[in-house]
Short mmCIF file of C-alpha atoms and ligand atoms in Angstrom, two decimals:
data_model
loop_
_atom_site.label_atom_id
_atom_site.label_comp_id
_atom_site.label_asym_id
_atom_site.label_seq_id
_atom_site.Cartn_x
_atom_site.Cartn_y
_atom_site.Cartn_z
CA MET A 1 135.60 114.23 71.48
CA ASP A 2 136.36 116.58 68.58
CA ASP A 3 132.64 117.84 68.59
CA ASP A 4 130.02 118.72 70.92
CA LYS A 5 127.28 116.54 69.44
CA GLY A 6 126.63 112.59 69.60
CA THR A 7 127.76 109.90 71.71
CA VAL A 8 130.95 107.82 71.72
CA SER A 9 131.10 104.71 74.44
CA LEU A 10 134.29 103.44 76.08
CA TRP A 11 133.16 99.75 75.50
CA THR A 12 133.58 98.43 72.09
CA ALA A 13 132.90 94.97 70.87
CA THR A 14 135.81 92.37 71.26
CA ASP A 15 137.24 90.71 68.37
CA GLU A 16 137.29 87.49 70.46
CA THR A 17 133.50 87.06 70.50
CA PRO A 18 132.70 83.90 68.14
CA ALA A 19 131.17 84.71 64.91
CA ARG A 20 127.61 85.57 64.88
CA ARG A 21 125.16 83.40 62.66
CA GLN A 22 122.42 84.59 61.02
CA LEU A 23 119.00 82.74 61.40
CA THR A 24 118.09 80.88 58.29
CA ARG A 25 115.64 78.42 59.28
CA ASP A 26 113.35 77.23 62.14
CA GLN A 27 114.87 75.97 65.48
CA LYS A 28 114.01 73.74 68.43
CA ALA A 29 115.34 74.03 71.71
CA ASP A 30 114.63 73.40 75.51
CA VAL A 31 114.78 77.08 76.29
CA CYS A 32 114.60 80.35 73.91
CA VAL A 33 116.28 83.13 75.39
CA VAL A 34 115.26 86.34 73.78
CA GLY A 35 117.66 89.20 74.43
CA ALA A 36 121.74 88.63 74.42
CA GLY A 37 122.53 91.10 77.11
CA ILE A 38 123.91 90.12 80.51
CA ALA A 39 120.54 88.71 81.94
CA GLY A 40 119.74 86.74 78.71
CA MET A 41 123.51 85.39 78.17
CA THR A 42 123.85 84.65 82.05
CA THR A 43 120.77 82.66 81.95
CA ALA A 44 121.70 80.66 78.85
CA TYR A 45 125.17 80.12 79.90
CA LEU A 46 123.75 78.69 83.33
CA LEU A 47 120.90 76.51 81.66
CA GLY A 48 123.63 75.17 79.21
CA LYS A 49 125.79 73.99 82.00
CA ALA A 50 122.88 72.32 83.25
CA GLY A 51 122.44 70.29 80.05
CA LYS A 52 119.44 72.41 78.51
CA LYS A 53 119.62 73.05 74.76
CA VAL A 54 119.43 76.76 74.32
CA VAL A 55 118.84 79.22 71.53
CA VAL A 56 119.48 82.91 72.27
CA LEU A 57 117.95 85.52 70.11
CA ASP A 58 118.75 89.14 69.51
CA ASP A 59 117.75 91.94 66.94
CA GLY A 60 121.15 93.49 67.55
CA GLU A 61 124.55 92.31 68.62
CA ILE A 62 125.60 90.52 71.54
CA GLY A 63 125.71 92.87 74.46
CA GLY A 64 124.55 95.65 71.85
CA GLY A 65 121.75 96.93 73.91
CA GLU A 66 121.90 98.39 77.44
CA THR A 67 124.97 96.06 78.40
CA ALA A 68 126.94 98.28 76.04
CA HIS A 69 125.77 101.45 77.89
CA THR A 70 126.43 100.23 81.43
CA THR A 71 129.14 101.46 83.77
CA ALA A 72 129.49 97.99 84.81
CA HIS A 73 129.86 98.42 88.71
CA LEU A 74 129.20 95.27 90.14
CA THR A 75 127.93 95.80 93.81
CA ALA A 76 125.67 95.26 96.43
CA ALA A 77 125.72 98.76 97.58
CA LEU A 78 122.01 99.50 96.21
CA ASP A 79 120.99 103.04 95.22
CA ASP A 80 117.70 102.53 96.81
CA ARG A 81 119.42 102.51 100.18
CA TYR A 82 118.98 99.37 102.57
CA TYR A 83 117.10 101.71 105.08
CA ARG A 84 114.47 102.16 102.37
CA LEU A 85 114.32 98.49 100.97
CA GLU A 86 113.42 97.54 104.78
CA ARG A 87 110.74 99.83 104.65
CA MET A 88 109.29 98.27 101.22
CA HIS A 89 110.35 94.68 101.54
CA GLY A 90 110.80 94.28 105.23
CA GLU A 91 114.22 93.17 107.14
CA LEU A 92 114.13 89.82 105.27
CA GLY A 93 113.63 91.33 102.00
CA ALA A 94 116.42 93.44 102.46
CA ARG A 95 118.54 90.65 103.50
CA LEU A 96 117.64 88.89 100.43
CA ALA A 97 118.56 91.81 98.39
CA ALA A 98 122.00 91.93 99.89
CA GLU A 99 122.54 88.17 99.48
CA SER A 100 121.23 88.15 95.92
CA HIS A 101 123.61 90.91 94.73
CA SER A 102 126.60 89.68 96.71
CA GLU A 103 126.10 86.13 95.12
CA ALA A 104 125.90 87.82 91.87
CA VAL A 105 129.22 89.36 92.12
CA ASN A 106 130.51 86.09 93.53
CA GLN A 107 128.81 84.23 90.19
CA ILE A 108 130.38 86.70 87.86
CA GLU A 109 134.00 85.97 89.63
CA THR A 110 133.11 82.29 89.29
CA ILE A 111 132.42 82.20 85.52
CA VAL A 112 135.40 84.42 84.77
CA ARG A 113 137.84 82.04 86.62
CA GLU A 114 136.15 78.80 85.31
CA GLU A 115 135.70 80.02 81.67
CA SER A 116 139.07 82.12 81.72
CA ILE A 117 137.56 84.89 80.50
CA GLU A 118 139.79 88.06 80.02
CA CYS A 119 137.49 90.84 80.96
CA ASP A 120 139.71 92.81 83.46
CA PHE A 121 137.17 91.63 86.23
CA GLU A 122 138.75 92.92 89.32
CA ARG A 123 137.67 93.10 93.16
CA VAL A 124 137.74 96.61 94.28
CA ASP A 125 135.88 98.43 97.47
CA GLY A 126 133.09 100.76 96.90
CA TYR A 127 132.56 104.10 98.79
CA LEU A 128 129.31 105.75 99.31
CA PHE A 129 129.78 109.46 100.18
CA LEU A 130 127.69 112.66 100.94
CA ALA A 131 126.23 114.51 98.12
CA GLU A 132 126.42 118.01 98.45
CA GLY A 133 123.84 119.32 101.37
CA ASP A 134 123.44 115.82 102.60
CA VAL A 135 124.28 114.82 106.26
CA ARG A 136 126.49 112.28 108.27
CA ASP A 137 122.89 110.78 109.43
CA THR A 138 122.21 109.26 106.10
CA LEU A 139 125.32 107.37 106.17
CA GLU A 140 124.70 106.30 109.75
CA ARG A 141 121.18 105.11 109.12
CA GLU A 142 122.51 103.15 105.94
CA LEU A 143 125.54 101.59 108.02
CA GLU A 144 122.87 100.15 110.52
CA ALA A 145 120.68 98.96 107.75
CA CYS A 146 123.38 97.35 105.69
CA HIS A 147 124.29 95.29 109.08
CA ARG A 148 120.86 94.38 109.79
CA ALA A 149 120.80 92.91 105.95
CA GLY A 150 123.95 90.92 106.58
CA LEU A 151 126.43 93.28 104.92
CA ALA A 152 128.55 92.89 108.22
CA ASP A 153 131.89 94.33 106.47
CA VAL A 154 130.37 97.41 105.46
CA ARG A 155 131.96 100.41 107.83
CA LEU A 156 131.92 104.26 108.05
CA VAL A 157 135.43 105.89 107.43
CA GLY A 158 136.63 109.47 107.51
CA ARG A 159 137.32 109.66 103.68
CA ALA A 160 137.82 107.32 100.62
CA PRO A 161 141.59 106.58 99.99
CA ILE A 162 142.01 108.73 96.86
CA ALA A 163 144.47 111.65 97.08
CA ALA A 164 142.77 113.31 93.98
CA PHE A 165 139.05 113.85 95.58
CA ASP A 166 138.23 114.56 99.29
CA SER A 167 135.03 112.50 99.64
CA GLY A 168 134.50 113.31 103.55
CA PRO A 169 132.93 110.70 105.56
CA CYS A 170 131.80 107.64 103.53
CA LEU A 171 130.66 103.92 103.89
CA VAL A 172 133.08 101.49 102.71
CA PHE A 173 131.70 98.42 100.78
CA PRO A 174 134.68 95.98 100.61
CA ARG A 175 135.17 93.51 97.81
CA GLN A 176 132.71 94.92 95.06
CA GLY A 177 133.66 94.38 91.53
CA GLN A 178 134.04 95.81 88.15
CA PHE A 179 135.04 94.38 84.65
CA HIS A 180 134.49 95.12 80.72
CA PRO A 181 130.76 94.27 79.94
CA LEU A 182 131.52 93.39 76.41
CA LYS A 183 134.42 91.12 76.85
CA TYR A 184 132.75 89.45 79.54
CA LEU A 185 129.81 88.53 77.26
CA GLY A 186 132.13 87.64 74.49
CA GLY A 187 133.44 84.90 76.99
CA LEU A 188 130.19 83.75 77.83
CA ALA A 189 129.21 83.62 74.36
CA LYS A 190 132.21 81.00 73.53
CA ALA A 191 130.90 78.80 76.62
CA ILE A 192 127.39 78.68 75.43
CA GLU A 193 128.12 77.77 71.98
CA ARG A 194 130.68 75.23 73.29
CA ASP A 195 127.93 73.86 75.72
CA GLY A 196 125.64 73.34 72.37
CA GLY A 197 123.73 76.64 72.32
CA ARG A 198 123.28 78.59 69.25
CA ILE A 199 123.21 82.44 69.22
CA PHE A 200 121.54 84.33 66.44
CA THR A 201 121.84 87.97 66.20
CA GLY A 202 119.86 90.32 63.60
CA ALA A 203 116.86 88.08 64.64
CA HIS A 204 113.85 90.61 65.59
CA VAL A 205 111.35 88.70 67.82
CA THR A 206 107.58 89.84 66.88
CA SER A 207 105.57 87.60 69.30
CA VAL A 208 105.89 84.96 72.09
CA THR A 209 102.99 82.33 71.83
CA GLY A 210 101.83 78.93 72.87
CA LYS A 211 101.11 76.90 75.94
CA ARG A 212 102.91 73.68 76.18
CA VAL A 213 105.30 74.44 73.28
CA ILE A 214 106.29 78.27 73.11
CA THR A 215 106.62 79.56 69.57
CA VAL A 216 108.91 82.42 69.29
CA ALA A 217 108.26 84.23 65.96
CA ILE A 218 110.95 86.17 63.95
CA GLY A 219 110.88 88.96 61.21
CA ASP A 220 108.15 90.35 59.57
CA GLY A 221 105.00 88.01 59.46
CA GLY A 222 106.70 85.68 61.82
CA LYS A 223 108.71 84.13 58.91
CA MET A 224 110.98 82.05 60.91
CA LYS A 225 110.21 80.56 64.35
CA VAL A 226 111.94 78.88 67.57
CA LYS A 227 110.03 76.39 69.24
CA ALA A 228 110.88 75.68 72.86
CA LYS A 229 109.45 74.40 76.14
CA ALA A 230 110.24 77.53 77.83
CA CYS A 231 111.08 80.97 77.14
CA VAL A 232 113.18 83.68 78.82
CA VAL A 233 112.42 87.24 77.44
CA ALA A 234 115.47 89.47 78.69
CA THR A 235 114.83 92.45 76.45
CA ASN A 236 115.41 94.93 79.12
CA SER A 237 112.05 96.23 78.78
CA PRO A 238 109.81 93.13 78.15
CA ILE A 239 108.08 92.71 74.90
CA THR A 240 105.60 90.06 75.98
CA ASP A 241 103.74 91.99 78.65
CA MET A 242 101.61 95.29 77.66
CA TYR A 243 100.81 96.71 81.30
CA VAL A 244 101.77 94.93 84.48
CA THR A 245 105.50 95.61 84.46
CA HIS A 246 105.42 98.76 82.55
CA VAL A 247 103.15 100.48 85.38
CA LYS A 248 105.26 99.27 88.03
CA GLN A 249 108.61 100.95 86.78
CA ALA A 250 109.54 104.23 84.87
CA PRO A 251 112.30 104.62 82.06
CA TYR A 252 115.07 107.31 82.65
CA ARG A 253 117.91 108.36 80.67
CA THR A 254 121.28 108.62 82.56
CA PHE A 255 124.46 110.17 81.11
CA VAL A 256 128.26 109.14 81.33
CA VAL A 257 131.28 111.07 80.51
CA GLY A 258 135.03 109.51 80.24
CA PHE A 259 137.71 111.91 81.17
CA ARG A 260 141.21 111.13 80.53
CA VAL A 261 143.64 110.78 83.45
CA PRO A 262 147.45 109.86 83.71
CA ALA A 263 147.89 106.05 83.74
CA ASP A 264 147.86 104.72 87.33
CA SER A 265 147.06 108.03 88.70
CA LEU A 266 143.88 106.84 90.51
CA PRO A 267 143.26 104.05 92.53
CA HIS A 268 140.85 101.11 91.47
CA LEU A 269 137.63 101.60 93.29
CA LEU A 270 133.86 102.56 92.80
CA LEU A 271 132.13 105.67 94.21
CA TRP A 272 128.89 106.89 94.43
CA ASP A 273 127.28 109.86 96.23
CA THR A 274 124.05 109.99 97.96
CA GLY A 275 122.49 112.55 95.58
CA ASP A 276 119.33 111.85 93.53
CA PRO A 277 120.05 111.53 90.76
CA TYR A 278 123.41 110.15 92.26
CA HIS A 279 126.97 110.41 90.62
CA TYR A 280 128.65 107.19 90.09
CA ILE A 281 132.61 107.01 89.35
CA ARG A 282 134.82 104.38 88.41
CA THR A 283 138.22 104.09 86.45
CA TYR A 284 139.22 101.90 83.38
CA ARG A 285 141.87 102.18 80.96
CA ASP A 286 142.00 103.87 77.12
CA LEU A 287 143.21 101.35 74.28
CA ASP A 288 146.53 103.24 74.50
CA GLY A 289 146.97 102.43 77.93
CA ALA A 290 145.87 105.84 79.70
CA GLY A 291 143.75 106.05 82.44
CA VAL A 292 140.10 107.02 82.21
CA LEU A 293 137.83 108.31 84.96
CA ILE A 294 134.29 107.27 84.11
CA VAL A 295 131.41 109.52 85.74
CA GLY A 296 127.78 109.19 85.36
CA GLY A 297 124.48 110.64 86.47
CA GLU A 298 122.24 113.69 85.75
CA ASP A 299 119.41 111.10 84.92
CA HIS A 300 116.05 112.39 83.23
CA LYS A 301 112.80 110.64 82.48
CA THR A 302 113.05 109.05 78.92
CA GLY A 303 111.54 111.44 76.32
CA GLN A 304 110.64 113.98 78.77
CA ALA A 305 113.72 116.51 77.99
CA ASP A 306 116.24 117.03 74.92
CA ASP A 307 118.99 118.27 76.60
CA ALA A 308 121.92 116.18 76.96
CA GLU A 309 124.34 118.57 75.94
CA THR A 310 123.37 120.58 79.48
CA ARG A 311 123.78 117.28 81.28
CA PHE A 312 126.81 116.09 79.80
CA ASP A 313 128.04 119.74 80.73
CA ALA A 314 126.87 119.55 84.33
CA ILE A 315 128.78 116.26 84.77
CA GLU A 316 132.11 117.67 83.31
CA GLN A 317 131.55 120.62 85.79
CA TRP A 318 130.88 118.55 88.54
CA THR A 319 133.88 116.37 87.86
CA ARG A 320 136.52 119.31 87.24
CA THR A 321 135.51 120.84 90.43
CA HIS A 322 136.03 117.44 92.41
CA PHE A 323 138.64 115.95 90.57
CA ARG A 324 141.45 118.56 89.46
CA ILE A 325 143.07 115.49 87.95
CA ALA A 326 140.41 115.16 85.18
CA GLY A 327 141.99 115.84 81.78
CA GLU A 328 140.33 115.87 78.28
CA THR A 329 136.78 114.39 77.53
CA ARG A 330 137.09 111.37 75.59
CA TYR A 331 133.61 109.48 76.01
CA ARG A 332 130.36 110.48 76.41
CA TRP A 333 127.27 108.11 76.12
CA SER A 334 123.86 107.53 77.41
CA GLY A 335 122.14 104.45 78.76
CA GLN A 336 118.44 103.54 79.77
CA VAL A 337 117.43 102.91 83.46
CA LEU A 338 114.31 101.08 84.29
CA GLU A 339 113.34 102.16 87.80
CA PRO A 340 110.99 99.91 89.53
CA ALA A 341 108.89 101.58 92.29
CA ASP A 342 110.13 99.39 95.01
CA GLY A 343 113.75 99.04 93.91
CA MET A 344 113.80 95.76 93.00
CA ALA A 345 114.04 93.88 89.43
CA MET A 346 110.92 91.93 88.07
CA ILE A 347 112.32 88.36 87.40
CA GLY A 348 110.36 85.25 87.06
CA HIS A 349 106.99 84.26 85.40
CA ASN A 350 105.77 86.69 82.93
CA PRO A 351 102.35 88.38 84.39
CA GLY A 352 99.10 86.80 82.86
CA ASP A 353 101.04 84.37 80.57
CA ASN A 354 101.90 80.62 80.55
CA PRO A 355 103.97 79.37 83.43
CA ASN A 356 106.75 78.52 81.06
CA VAL A 357 107.28 82.05 79.97
CA TYR A 358 109.81 83.99 82.14
CA ILE A 359 110.83 87.90 82.01
CA CYS A 360 113.64 89.90 83.35
CA THR A 361 112.98 93.76 84.12
CA GLY A 362 113.70 96.68 86.20
CA ASP A 363 117.36 96.73 86.32
CA SER A 364 117.06 99.69 88.79
CA GLY A 365 120.81 100.82 87.93
CA ASN A 366 122.10 97.67 89.24
CA GLY A 367 121.57 95.77 85.72
CA MET A 368 124.95 93.74 85.92
CA THR A 369 124.10 92.46 89.14
CA HIS A 370 120.48 92.10 88.51
CA GLY A 371 121.00 90.21 85.18
CA THR A 372 123.33 87.94 86.80
CA ILE A 373 120.64 87.41 89.45
CA ALA A 374 118.17 86.73 86.90
CA GLY A 375 120.67 84.15 85.40
CA ILE A 376 120.88 82.32 88.80
CA LEU A 377 116.88 82.55 89.62
CA LEU A 378 115.59 81.93 86.08
CA THR A 379 117.71 78.62 85.83
CA ASP A 380 116.30 77.42 89.10
CA LEU A 381 112.66 78.17 88.10
CA ILE A 382 112.86 76.31 84.71
CA GLN A 383 114.30 73.55 86.33
CA LYS A 384 111.60 73.69 89.01
CA ARG A 385 113.96 74.19 91.86
CA SER A 386 113.40 76.31 94.63
CA ASN A 387 115.35 79.73 95.40
CA PRO A 388 114.51 81.86 98.22
CA TRP A 389 114.82 84.92 96.14
CA THR A 390 111.72 84.01 94.01
CA THR A 391 109.11 86.25 96.10
CA LEU A 392 111.60 89.23 96.55
CA TYR A 393 111.97 89.49 92.68
CA ASP A 394 108.04 88.19 91.36
CA PRO A 395 107.13 90.29 88.52
CA ASN A 396 103.51 89.76 89.99
CA ARG A 397 104.21 90.98 93.34
CA GLY A 398 102.14 93.98 94.66
CA MET A 399 103.94 97.13 95.45
CA VAL A 400 102.29 97.71 98.47
CA SER A 401 104.41 99.74 101.01
CA ARG A 402 103.78 103.45 101.61
CA SER A 403 106.76 104.42 99.62
CA SER A 404 106.31 102.43 96.69
CA VAL A 405 102.72 103.10 96.20
CA LYS A 406 103.82 106.74 96.58
CA ASP A 407 106.34 106.19 93.63
CA LEU A 408 104.19 104.07 91.70
CA ALA A 409 101.28 106.84 91.79
CA LYS A 410 103.88 109.58 90.87
CA GLU A 411 105.13 107.79 88.01
CA ASN A 412 101.87 107.00 86.55
CA ILE A 413 100.29 110.43 87.07
CA ASN A 414 103.51 111.66 85.25
CA VAL A 415 102.74 109.12 82.40
CA ALA A 416 99.06 110.36 82.13
CA LEU A 417 99.79 114.09 82.22
CA GLN A 418 102.49 113.70 79.73
CA TYR A 419 100.10 111.59 77.21
CA ALA A 420 97.50 114.40 77.38
CA LYS A 421 100.19 116.99 77.25
CA ASP A 422 101.52 115.82 73.95
CA TYR A 423 97.92 115.05 72.47
CA VAL A 424 97.21 118.85 72.64
CA HIS A 425 100.67 120.16 72.43
CA PRO A 426 101.46 122.13 69.13
CA SER A 427 103.88 120.97 66.79
CA ASP A 428 107.50 121.23 67.72
CA VAL A 429 108.41 123.45 64.83
CA GLY A 430 106.05 125.93 62.60
CA SER A 431 107.01 123.91 59.32
CA GLU A 432 108.99 120.99 57.99
CA ASP A 433 111.54 123.44 56.41
CA GLU A 434 112.61 124.56 59.86
CA ILE A 435 113.79 120.91 60.52
CA PRO A 436 117.62 120.93 59.78
CA SER A 437 119.58 118.09 58.41
CA GLY A 438 120.22 114.98 60.41
CA SER A 439 117.23 116.13 62.83
CA GLY A 440 113.74 115.39 63.80
CA ALA A 441 110.71 117.14 64.81
CA VAL A 442 107.02 116.42 65.68
CA ILE A 443 104.61 118.11 63.38
CA ARG A 444 100.67 118.06 63.22
CA GLU A 445 99.14 117.58 59.90
CA GLY A 446 95.24 117.73 60.10
CA ARG A 447 94.32 114.87 62.29
CA GLN A 448 97.65 113.17 62.41
CA ILE A 449 100.59 113.98 64.48
CA LEU A 450 104.01 112.88 62.64
CA ALA A 451 107.59 112.16 63.79
CA VAL A 452 109.44 113.89 60.70
CA PHE A 453 113.15 113.17 60.16
CA ARG A 454 115.26 115.21 57.68
CA ASP A 455 118.14 112.97 56.67
CA GLU A 456 121.85 114.61 55.59
CA ALA A 457 120.97 114.58 51.97
CA GLY A 458 117.78 116.67 52.86
CA ALA A 459 115.07 114.24 52.23
CA LEU A 460 112.07 114.08 54.61
CA HIS A 461 110.80 110.77 56.26
CA LYS A 462 107.63 110.66 57.95
CA ARG A 463 106.02 108.28 60.39
CA SER A 464 103.41 108.38 62.91
CA ALA A 465 104.57 109.79 66.09
CA LYS A 466 102.34 107.60 67.84
CA CYS A 467 104.44 104.80 69.90
CA THR A 468 103.27 101.29 68.72
CA HIS A 469 103.26 100.14 72.42
CA LEU A 470 100.49 102.32 74.01
CA LYS A 471 100.18 105.43 71.59
CA CYS A 472 101.73 107.75 73.38
CA ILE A 473 103.64 110.40 71.35
CA VAL A 474 107.39 110.12 70.76
CA HIS A 475 109.76 112.93 71.31
CA TRP A 476 113.15 113.56 69.01
CA ASN A 477 116.41 113.10 71.14
CA SER A 478 119.01 115.27 69.16
CA THR A 479 121.98 113.83 71.10
CA GLU A 480 121.36 110.33 70.22
CA SER A 481 119.19 110.75 66.99
CA SER A 482 116.21 108.75 68.00
CA TRP A 483 112.65 108.82 68.83
CA ASP A 484 112.12 108.59 72.33
CA CYS A 485 108.70 107.47 74.22
CA PRO A 486 108.15 109.44 77.54
CA CYS A 487 105.73 106.88 78.77
CA HIS A 488 107.51 103.46 79.22
CA GLY A 489 110.71 103.88 77.57
CA SER A 490 110.48 102.62 73.92
CA ARG A 491 112.98 104.05 71.46
CA PHE A 492 113.04 104.07 67.83
CA ASP A 493 115.78 105.24 65.11
CA PRO A 494 115.03 108.17 62.92
CA MET A 495 113.54 105.91 60.53
CA GLY A 496 111.26 104.63 62.90
CA LYS A 497 112.79 101.10 63.56
CA VAL A 498 112.51 99.76 67.23
CA LEU A 499 115.65 100.33 69.21
CA ASN A 500 114.15 99.50 72.85
CA GLY A 501 110.98 97.91 73.84
CA PRO A 502 108.35 97.70 75.00
CA ALA A 503 107.04 98.45 71.72
CA VAL A 504 107.59 95.40 68.96
CA THR A 505 106.99 97.19 65.86
CA GLY A 506 108.32 100.16 64.35
CA LEU A 507 106.51 103.73 64.10
CA GLU A 508 103.89 103.16 61.57
CA GLU A 509 104.38 104.67 58.08
CA VAL A 510 102.00 107.53 56.83
CA GLU A 511 100.54 108.41 53.54
FE1 FES B 1 104.43 102.63 76.10
FE2 FES B 1 105.45 104.16 74.24
S1 FES B 1 106.24 102.80 75.40
S2 FES B 1 103.31 104.03 74.90
#
């Protein structure tokens, strides 16, 4: 990194992905999958293997959404902790959670092997260590809960096998996994097309309607359409549901820094601490073969802070304190995590919709495994096969345990307060003149609240600051140059174009 602004991700698209196709005419399919991230692509792959005709649509590139912003830990070690999941979902629920995440890692391994995908997949052990101030009892409670959940090989050890870092006592989760997420999706894309699937990028879906036949409309005014017997909406945050899932989960930004380290100076493993937000750590290698130590954490609620530099600095400071070996900072990026109040993703029928419209959302920081679980579960549901995980992941489930109700109330009070605060809050700046080039600010003009962006040439671009999902006021994110909604996580580019749902349409133009 040669400056202190902006972000650079370690993951870059691979040249090996098949050439993408622009959608130029209406399509028909058995299943239309909206979203070409891990959940959509795994679902499309498994349905294609089952003989279904599949069309995949994405308004960006394959894996260009949150899959490009993950650190790709593949694990059944869930950050919501099994002793808490037991309280929320019962012992059976915790067992099913452990089983489904373990099975997701197995599924990825199987696909990598059968499709010969060169994505640097490897089995590695994962280590959960104590955050500063936390006590050994946390590990002991989690160990017992892991065993009750069926993770019999988890054990407590004195420290992780890494000379450069004294972890102290930690739980070992043997045979977890890691890979390069975009190389993996490149391999899935080839296999989907080989099996007769069609993938269209640059296709912005604006609506999903219909009963026996689902019509997926693309582009302004729905100029083009895909007609299908079923539709899977895997857009990270669902664009087909206005309320039900959005009030049961909260969007957070999480931050990642990649440090140069000497090649092969660190063993290949996954590390997490027990903090909240927690630190998550793995290694990879740079294009030139040097090692990269990847450290993430410092999450905040989307749109409710604009201090990414401080958060990157905090990660850097923490890393340099614990890993003396950490060298130059090479990468910094941020991603969005959707935290469901009860810790489990929502995968299944879209609430209040036709039974043949399905969603996957609520990655809970385990997007790679939750996305793969979605592929397995939705393929079963679409083929009318029973699956033991259906109830645990049902998007219509109530979140009734005491702790999930408490979390749910806390998040929704936060949204209500933010909504009220933003509508009475004065402008970010006194006048447009105070907005520097390449930056944005919210300004009141009479009764209007505007999102004003000044481009590098000095020209001003004004949009309504009201998020097109449910009208919360967006906030400027100076590091990622985006307008972020503090309520349910919609994000827009500086000109108001949608980057993340649930909003489907861009910020409105103003006179
Ligand atoms: Fe719901 Fe903006 S994302 S109001």
